[in-house]
Amino acid sequence: MYGDEATVRRILTELGDTWAVVGLSSNRQRAAYGVAEVLQRFGKRVVPVHPKAETVHGEPGYASLADIPFDVDVVDVFVNGDLAGGVADEAVAKGAGAVWFQLGVVDEAAYERTRAAGLEMVMDRCPAIEIPRLG
């Protein structure tokens, strides 16, 4: 319901290769770390966004989306579901083309706001699962 196959494909193949991963830190035990690694293997530039602003997978980190001094195509959200809607709003303000909420994260109001602003959006899916399926 929150990301049909056509939308998933469009985000992964047509909207650009710069992905801001919100919640990505150097903690190898966190899902964001492994997902970012998969995205890089498939040619995506992964930009870590985390309060610690750590360098992860060779890319310098930023404390917030607003701190990134260049355009981002997709904002991949790895934060608590209660915070995800605010990150979606920040993605709209940043001018991203799409927002991706990870498995288990659903915020219908954020989905409506984000889509109304003209961005593509997927919720409750994982790009690291979807991208290998594209062949």
C-alpha positions as a printed Julia matrix, in Angstrom:
135×3 Matrix{Float64}:
  0.0    0.0     0.0
  2.82   2.42    0.79
  5.09   1.74   -2.12
  3.92  -0.21   -5.12
  6.51  -1.95   -7.28
  6.6    0.88   -9.81
  7.36   3.45   -7.1
 10.03   1.23   -5.53
 11.67   0.76   -8.95
 11.48   4.49   -9.76
 13.12   5.48   -6.47
 15.88   2.89   -6.82
 16.64   3.41  -10.51
 15.48   6.83  -11.71
 15.51   9.43   -8.95
 19.26   9.69   -8.45
 22.08   8.04   -6.6
 22.69  10.28   -3.58
 20.98   8.78   -0.53
 20.98  10.51    2.84
 20.62   7.76    5.44
 19.17   9.31    8.59
 20.23   7.36   11.67
 23.39   5.93   10.05
 26.3    5.72   12.48
 29.47   3.66   12.71
 27.65   1.08   14.87
 27.99  -2.11   12.82
 25.22  -3.77   14.84
 22.54  -1.37   13.56
 20.48  -2.22   10.5
 21.3    1.13    8.88
 24.97   0.17    8.69
 24.32  -2.97    6.64
 21.66  -1.38    4.45
 23.99   1.5     3.6
 26.67  -1.02    2.66
 24.28  -2.74    0.24
 23.23   0.59   -1.28
 26.91   1.43   -1.89
 27.47  -1.94   -3.57
 24.68  -1.03   -5.98
 26.3    2.3    -6.86
 24.53   4.66   -4.47
 26.36   7.44   -2.66
 25.42   7.07    0.99
 25.5   10.2     3.15
 25.37   9.48    6.91
 23.01  11.72    8.9
 23.34  11.31   12.66
 23.82  13.68   15.59
 27.42  12.37   15.93
 28.14  13.29   12.26
 30.51  10.33   11.94
 32.25   9.21    8.77
 30.7    5.88    7.75
 31.61   3.71    4.75
 34.1    6.4     3.7
 31.51   9.19    3.53
 31.58  12.15    5.93
 28.52  12.46    8.12
 26.27  15.39    8.91
 24.29  16.13   12.06
 21.11  16.89   10.11
 19.7   16.92    6.58
 19.87  20.72    6.61
 23.64  20.53    7.22
 24.32  18.63    3.99
 25.82  21.21    1.59
 24.63  19.47   -1.6
 21.45  18.0    -3.01
 20.2   14.59   -1.96
 17.93  12.46   -4.1
 16.48  10.06   -1.53
 16.19  10.27    2.25
 16.28   6.81    3.83
 14.91   6.98    7.38
 16.25   4.78   10.2
 14.76   6.49   13.23
 12.07   5.67   15.76
  8.64   5.75   14.16
  7.64   8.69   16.37
 10.42  10.78   14.79
 10.07   9.61   11.2
  7.38  12.11   10.21
  9.59  15.02   11.21
 12.41  13.61    9.1
 10.03  13.34    6.13
  9.2   17.02    6.59
 12.92  17.84    6.65
 13.35  15.86    3.41
 10.65  17.97    1.78
 12.4   21.15    2.99
 15.74  19.82    1.68
 14.25  19.29   -1.78
 14.77  15.53   -1.94
 12.97  13.55   -4.62
 11.87  10.7    -2.37
 11.57   9.47    1.21
 11.98   5.84    2.22
 10.76   4.61    5.63
 12.31   1.32    6.69
 10.58  -1.91    7.67
  8.15  -1.41   10.51
  7.91   2.37   10.09
  4.5    3.64    8.96
  3.23   7.19    9.39
  0.18   7.78    7.22
  0.06  11.53    7.93
  3.72  11.91    6.91
  3.01   9.88    3.78
  0.17  12.21    2.81
  2.23  15.35    3.5
  5.23  14.05    1.6
  3.2   12.92   -1.42
  1.27  16.23   -1.41
  4.64  18.02   -1.61
  5.42  16.06   -4.78
  7.91  13.53   -3.43
  7.81   9.81   -4.02
  7.53   7.78   -0.83
  7.8    4.2     0.33
  7.09   2.96    3.84
  7.62  -0.36    5.61
 10.08  -1.66    2.99
 13.85  -2.07    2.88
 15.92  -0.91   -0.11
 18.57  -3.54    0.65
 15.92  -6.2     0.06
 14.36  -4.48   -2.94
 17.41  -3.38   -4.95
 18.8   -6.89   -5.64
 15.36  -7.91   -6.97
 15.59  -5.36   -9.77
 18.07  -7.55  -11.64
